[in-house]
Amino acid sequence: MLLPVLKKPFALCLVVLIAVIWLPAQAFAASAASLTPSAKTAFDKVTAAAPAAVQTKLKDQYTQLLAIAAQDAKLDAEIKSLHNANQEDLLKVNTKLKKLDEDKLAALTKQVADAKAHYQPLFDKYTDLNQQITLARKLKNKLLISTLTTQQDVMKIAVTAARDEIRKKEAALKSAKDAKAKNVKQVKETLAGMDAVNIKIKAEKSASTSTGKLITDGEKSLNQAIKLKDASGTLAYIGSLNSLSRQLVEQKKKSAASKRTSAAF
């Protein structure tokens, strides 16, 4: 557990939050190389007209292209699914954070309010009694002063006990609020420490975007070679595209692995 001092339900919230933070804002836009139906038809003609050795290599490269594209599509689906799931988790976490210790704080707040309301008549009577004593002293009525002072001494015990009870309830409320604030602070401090991870994921996404641009350019070159019926050029470009597509797949695997790692904490 990342923060042993946290209560278990709150620690769970933290785990989900970290999983969300580790997710890129959007899915990867780049895709592995592919051939359009018309380009595939032209490719097949180039392959059929090529020497046997080249023909075999072209067929093998195209088989690899299909396999890599399938792997790439599977990774895209996985990343999208993880992203959507974590977006839902984020909504749940926000709700949990808002409601953290909500019932406990509400109960403690009510206890303070109820205690104050319960003892207010006593406090009012005590205030009124003190005012009477002040007036009696102004009148220099010793008998009245003595009587009221005796009542004051008796009532002071009850007032002191009432005030102590209210202070204890207020202290309990403050303690609960402080505990919540401490938990929230710990979460923020933990998330603040995730900057390095966020930078890593952004770098992976940026790298995949660059690879995607190379793949797009490579597809144009491949299509041009196919149009020119250049078997050797077609073989070279499709081989290069497969290499770039594998690189893209590895970049996406790193992102998916980061997500799985974050979810496993």
GROMACS .gro file of C-alpha atoms in nm:
model
  265
    1MET     CA    1   0.000   0.000   0.000
    2LEU     CA    2   0.134   0.339  -0.093
    3LEU     CA    3   0.013   0.525   0.215
    4PRO     CA    4  -0.030   0.290   0.514
    5VAL     CA    5  -0.157   0.572   0.735
    6LEU     CA    6  -0.469   0.614   0.526
    7LYS     CA    7  -0.787   0.429   0.600
    8LYS     CA    8  -0.847   0.143   0.355
    9PRO     CA    9  -1.143   0.297   0.163
   10PHE     CA   10  -0.951   0.620   0.114
   11ALA     CA   11  -0.639   0.431   0.002
   12LEU     CA   12  -0.857   0.266  -0.263
   13CYS     CA   13  -0.959   0.610  -0.386
   14LEU     CA   14  -0.592   0.703  -0.409
   15VAL     CA   15  -0.511   0.392  -0.616
   16VAL     CA   16  -0.783   0.475  -0.866
   17LEU     CA   17  -0.670   0.836  -0.882
   18ILE     CA   18  -0.315   0.733  -0.965
   19ALA     CA   19  -0.444   0.498  -1.236
   20VAL     CA   20  -0.633   0.789  -1.387
   21ILE     CA   21  -0.338   1.028  -1.365
   22TRP     CA   22  -0.120   0.779  -1.548
   23LEU     CA   23  -0.353   0.773  -1.848
   24PRO     CA   24  -0.286   0.996  -2.150
   25ALA     CA   25  -0.570   1.238  -2.218
   26GLN     CA   26  -0.636   1.077  -2.557
   27ALA     CA   27  -0.574   0.748  -2.729
   28PHE     CA   28  -0.282   0.713  -2.970
   29ALA     CA   29  -0.368   0.863  -3.309
   30ALA     CA   30  -0.096   0.675  -3.502
   31SER     CA   31  -0.167   0.334  -3.656
   32ALA     CA   32   0.042   0.056  -3.803
   33ALA     CA   33   0.094   0.045  -4.179
   34SER     CA   34  -0.176  -0.098  -4.406
   35LEU     CA   35  -0.273  -0.120  -4.772
   36THR     CA   36  -0.600   0.000  -4.919
   37PRO     CA   37  -0.797  -0.257  -5.124
   38SER     CA   38  -0.686  -0.099  -5.450
   39ALA     CA   39  -0.323  -0.084  -5.333
   40LYS     CA   40  -0.345  -0.451  -5.230
   41THR     CA   41  -0.470  -0.546  -5.577
   42ALA     CA   42  -0.179  -0.361  -5.737
   43PHE     CA   43   0.061  -0.515  -5.482
   44ASP     CA   44  -0.059  -0.864  -5.576
   45LYS     CA   45   0.015  -0.789  -5.943
   46VAL     CA   46   0.366  -0.666  -5.860
   47THR     CA   47   0.420  -0.980  -5.648
   48ALA     CA   48   0.298  -1.213  -5.923
   49ALA     CA   49   0.533  -1.054  -6.177
   50ALA     CA   50   0.838  -1.060  -5.946
   51PRO     CA   51   1.112  -1.326  -5.951
   52ALA     CA   52   1.037  -1.628  -5.731
   53ALA     CA   53   1.275  -1.525  -5.452
   54VAL     CA   54   1.142  -1.170  -5.440
   55GLN     CA   55   0.786  -1.299  -5.467
   56THR     CA   56   0.833  -1.514  -5.157
   57LYS     CA   57   0.978  -1.221  -4.962
   58LEU     CA   58   0.695  -0.989  -5.069
   59LYS     CA   59   0.433  -1.241  -4.956
   60ASP     CA   60   0.616  -1.290  -4.626
   61GLN     CA   61   0.641  -0.915  -4.567
   62TYR     CA   62   0.271  -0.870  -4.640
   63THR     CA   63   0.184  -1.149  -4.395
   64GLN     CA   64   0.392  -0.967  -4.133
   65LEU     CA   65   0.217  -0.639  -4.218
   66LEU     CA   66  -0.124  -0.798  -4.151
   67ALA     CA   67  -0.006  -0.954  -3.824
   68ILE     CA   68   0.143  -0.628  -3.696
   69ALA     CA   69  -0.171  -0.434  -3.797
   70ALA     CA   70  -0.386  -0.683  -3.604
   71GLN     CA   71  -0.163  -0.649  -3.298
   72ASP     CA   72  -0.176  -0.269  -3.330
   73ALA     CA   73  -0.557  -0.271  -3.351
   74LYS     CA   74  -0.577  -0.493  -3.043
   75LEU     CA   75  -0.354  -0.254  -2.848
   76ASP     CA   76  -0.563   0.045  -2.959
   77ALA     CA   77  -0.876  -0.130  -2.833
   78GLU     CA   78  -0.707  -0.213  -2.502
   79ILE     CA   79  -0.583   0.143  -2.453
   80LYS     CA   80  -0.924   0.286  -2.538
   81SER     CA   81  -1.096   0.045  -2.301
   82LEU     CA   82  -0.857   0.132  -2.018
   83HIS     CA   83  -0.901   0.502  -2.087
   84ASN     CA   84  -1.281   0.481  -2.081
   85ALA     CA   85  -1.281   0.264  -1.768
   86ASN     CA   86  -1.055   0.508  -1.586
   87GLN     CA   87  -1.267   0.804  -1.690
   88GLU     CA   88  -1.558   0.632  -1.518
   89ASP     CA   89  -1.337   0.562  -1.217
   90LEU     CA   90  -1.240   0.928  -1.205
   91LEU     CA   91  -1.604   1.028  -1.171
   92LYS     CA   92  -1.646   0.772  -0.893
   93VAL     CA   93  -1.333   0.895  -0.717
   94ASN     CA   94  -1.444   1.258  -0.732
   95THR     CA   95  -1.773   1.153  -0.575
   96LYS     CA   96  -1.593   0.954  -0.305
   97LEU     CA   97  -1.362   1.243  -0.227
   98LYS     CA   98  -1.656   1.480  -0.189
   99LYS     CA   99  -1.832   1.233   0.039
  100LEU     CA  100  -1.522   1.132   0.236
  101ASP     CA  101  -1.623   1.109   0.605
  102GLU     CA  102  -1.940   1.299   0.508
  103ASP     CA  103  -2.166   1.101   0.743
  104LYS     CA  104  -1.917   1.119   1.030
  105LEU     CA  105  -1.868   1.495   0.993
  106ALA     CA  106  -2.242   1.551   0.960
  107ALA     CA  107  -2.307   1.349   1.277
  108LEU     CA  108  -2.038   1.534   1.474
  109THR     CA  109  -2.163   1.871   1.347
  110LYS     CA  110  -2.513   1.779   1.458
  111GLN     CA  111  -2.387   1.673   1.799
  112VAL     CA  112  -2.226   2.014   1.848
  113ALA     CA  113  -2.538   2.197   1.733
  114ASP     CA  114  -2.767   1.979   1.949
  115ALA     CA  115  -2.549   2.029   2.257
  116LYS     CA  116  -2.547   2.406   2.210
  117ALA     CA  117  -2.924   2.412   2.160
  118HIS     CA  118  -2.977   2.185   2.462
  119TYR     CA  119  -2.769   2.398   2.697
  120GLN     CA  120  -2.867   2.740   2.561
  121PRO     CA  121  -3.155   2.782   2.812
  122LEU     CA  122  -2.905   2.709   3.093
  123PHE     CA  123  -2.661   2.965   2.953
  124ASP     CA  124  -2.942   3.220   2.918
  125LYS     CA  125  -3.048   3.165   3.279
  126TYR     CA  126  -2.687   3.198   3.396
  127THR     CA  127  -2.646   3.522   3.201
  128ASP     CA  128  -2.972   3.653   3.347
  129LEU     CA  129  -2.860   3.555   3.697
  130ASN     CA  130  -2.530   3.744   3.654
  131GLN     CA  131  -2.722   4.051   3.541
  132GLN     CA  132  -2.942   4.027   3.851
  133ILE     CA  133  -2.633   4.007   4.073
  134THR     CA  134  -2.491   4.315   3.906
  135LEU     CA  135  -2.816   4.504   3.966
  136ALA     CA  136  -2.835   4.384   4.331
  137ARG     CA  137  -2.483   4.512   4.393
  138LYS     CA  138  -2.578   4.849   4.251
  139LEU     CA  139  -2.874   4.853   4.492
  140LYS     CA  140  -2.644   4.733   4.773
  141ASN     CA  141  -2.902   4.471   4.871
  142LYS     CA  142  -2.684   4.231   5.070
  143LEU     CA  143  -2.954   3.968   5.126
  144LEU     CA  144  -3.042   3.954   4.758
  145ILE     CA  145  -2.674   3.949   4.664
  146SER     CA  146  -2.614   3.656   4.900
  147THR     CA  147  -2.911   3.461   4.768
  148LEU     CA  148  -2.824   3.519   4.402
  149THR     CA  149  -2.455   3.444   4.456
  150THR     CA  150  -2.545   3.110   4.615
  151GLN     CA  151  -2.760   3.028   4.310
  152GLN     CA  152  -2.473   3.139   4.088
  153ASP     CA  153  -2.229   2.901   4.258
  154VAL     CA  154  -2.465   2.608   4.210
  155MET     CA  155  -2.545   2.696   3.850
  156LYS     CA  156  -2.179   2.761   3.765
  157ILE     CA  157  -2.103   2.391   3.816
  158ALA     CA  158  -2.369   2.294   3.560
  159VAL     CA  159  -2.259   2.568   3.319
  160THR     CA  160  -1.894   2.462   3.342
  161ALA     CA  161  -1.988   2.098   3.276
  162ALA     CA  162  -2.205   2.202   2.980
  163ARG     CA  163  -1.928   2.413   2.830
  164ASP     CA  164  -1.680   2.127   2.875
  165GLU     CA  165  -1.915   1.889   2.695
  166ILE     CA  166  -1.958   2.132   2.405
  167ARG     CA  167  -1.581   2.187   2.385
  168LYS     CA  168  -1.521   1.812   2.367
  169LYS     CA  169  -1.775   1.774   2.086
  170GLU     CA  170  -1.621   2.069   1.901
  171ALA     CA  171  -1.276   1.915   1.948
  172ALA     CA  172  -1.399   1.584   1.806
  173LEU     CA  173  -1.542   1.767   1.504
  174LYS     CA  174  -1.218   1.960   1.453
  175SER     CA  175  -1.016   1.640   1.482
  176ALA     CA  176  -1.230   1.471   1.215
  177LYS     CA  177  -1.196   1.772   0.984
  178ASP     CA  178  -0.820   1.779   1.038
  179ALA     CA  179  -0.795   1.407   0.962
  180LYS     CA  180  -0.982   1.455   0.636
  181ALA     CA  181  -0.765   1.753   0.544
  182LYS     CA  182  -0.454   1.547   0.619
  183ASN     CA  183  -0.572   1.265   0.393
  184VAL     CA  184  -0.650   1.506   0.111
  185LYS     CA  185  -0.309   1.669   0.153
  186GLN     CA  186  -0.137   1.330   0.135
  187VAL     CA  187  -0.321   1.249  -0.186
  188LYS     CA  188  -0.219   1.580  -0.342
  189GLU     CA  189   0.142   1.530  -0.237
  190THR     CA  190   0.142   1.178  -0.381
  191LEU     CA  191  -0.009   1.291  -0.708
  192ALA     CA  192   0.238   1.578  -0.726
  193GLY     CA  193   0.512   1.315  -0.722
  194MET     CA  194   0.369   1.153  -1.035
  195ASP     CA  195   0.506   1.424  -1.264
  196ALA     CA  196   0.794   1.203  -1.377
  197VAL     CA  197   0.550   0.931  -1.478
  198ASN     CA  198   0.330   1.178  -1.663
  199ILE     CA  199   0.634   1.310  -1.850
  200LYS     CA  200   0.731   0.955  -1.945
  201ILE     CA  201   0.388   0.877  -2.086
  202LYS     CA  202   0.376   1.205  -2.278
  203ALA     CA  203   0.716   1.122  -2.422
  204GLU     CA  204   0.593   0.777  -2.529
  205LYS     CA  205   0.289   0.932  -2.694
  206SER     CA  206   0.503   1.194  -2.866
  207ALA     CA  207   0.739   0.924  -2.992
  208SER     CA  208   0.447   0.723  -3.131
  209THR     CA  209   0.318   1.033  -3.308
  210SER     CA  210   0.658   1.080  -3.474
  211THR     CA  211   0.665   0.713  -3.572
  212GLY     CA  212   0.313   0.748  -3.712
  213LYS     CA  213   0.425   1.031  -3.939
  214LEU     CA  214   0.710   0.817  -4.070
  215ILE     CA  215   0.463   0.536  -4.137
  216THR     CA  216   0.235   0.774  -4.329
  217ASP     CA  217   0.528   0.892  -4.542
  218GLY     CA  218   0.641   0.533  -4.591
  219GLU     CA  219   0.295   0.428  -4.711
  220LYS     CA  220   0.309   0.699  -4.976
  221SER     CA  221   0.648   0.575  -5.093
  222LEU     CA  222   0.526   0.215  -5.096
  223ASN     CA  223   0.218   0.304  -5.300
  224GLN     CA  224   0.438   0.493  -5.544
  225ALA     CA  225   0.669   0.191  -5.586
  226ILE     CA  226   0.366  -0.033  -5.641
  227LYS     CA  227   0.231   0.202  -5.910
  228LEU     CA  228   0.572   0.194  -6.081
  229LYS     CA  229   0.563  -0.189  -6.058
  230ASP     CA  230   0.902  -0.171  -5.884
  231ALA     CA  231   0.926  -0.505  -5.705
  232SER     CA  232   1.257  -0.435  -5.531
  233GLY     CA  233   1.140  -0.090  -5.422
  234THR     CA  234   0.810  -0.235  -5.303
  235LEU     CA  235   0.997  -0.498  -5.099
  236ALA     CA  236   1.225  -0.237  -4.944
  237TYR     CA  237   0.941  -0.001  -4.849
  238ILE     CA  238   0.710  -0.267  -4.706
  239GLY     CA  239   1.002  -0.403  -4.502
  240SER     CA  240   1.073  -0.053  -4.371
  241LEU     CA  241   0.704  -0.002  -4.289
  242ASN     CA  242   0.690  -0.328  -4.097
  243SER     CA  243   0.993  -0.219  -3.896
  244LEU     CA  244   0.830   0.117  -3.815
  245SER     CA  245   0.500  -0.052  -3.732
  246ARG     CA  246   0.674  -0.287  -3.489
  247GLN     CA  247   0.834   0.017  -3.329
  248LEU     CA  248   0.492   0.179  -3.293
  249VAL     CA  249   0.348  -0.137  -3.140
  250GLU     CA  250   0.629  -0.149  -2.884
  251GLN     CA  251   0.562   0.216  -2.791
  252LYS     CA  252   0.194   0.136  -2.740
  253LYS     CA  253   0.284  -0.171  -2.534
  254LYS     CA  254   0.483   0.052  -2.297
  255SER     CA  255   0.180   0.276  -2.250
  256ALA     CA  256  -0.051  -0.020  -2.189
  257ALA     CA  257   0.204  -0.167  -1.946
  258SER     CA  258   0.215   0.162  -1.753
  259LYS     CA  259  -0.162   0.151  -1.718
  260ARG     CA  260  -0.161  -0.211  -1.603
  261THR     CA  261   0.114  -0.132  -1.351
  262SER     CA  262  -0.078   0.166  -1.214
  263ALA     CA  263  -0.391  -0.042  -1.176
  264ALA     CA  264  -0.197  -0.311  -0.986
  265PHE     CA  265  -0.081  -0.088  -0.695
   0.00000   0.00000   0.00000
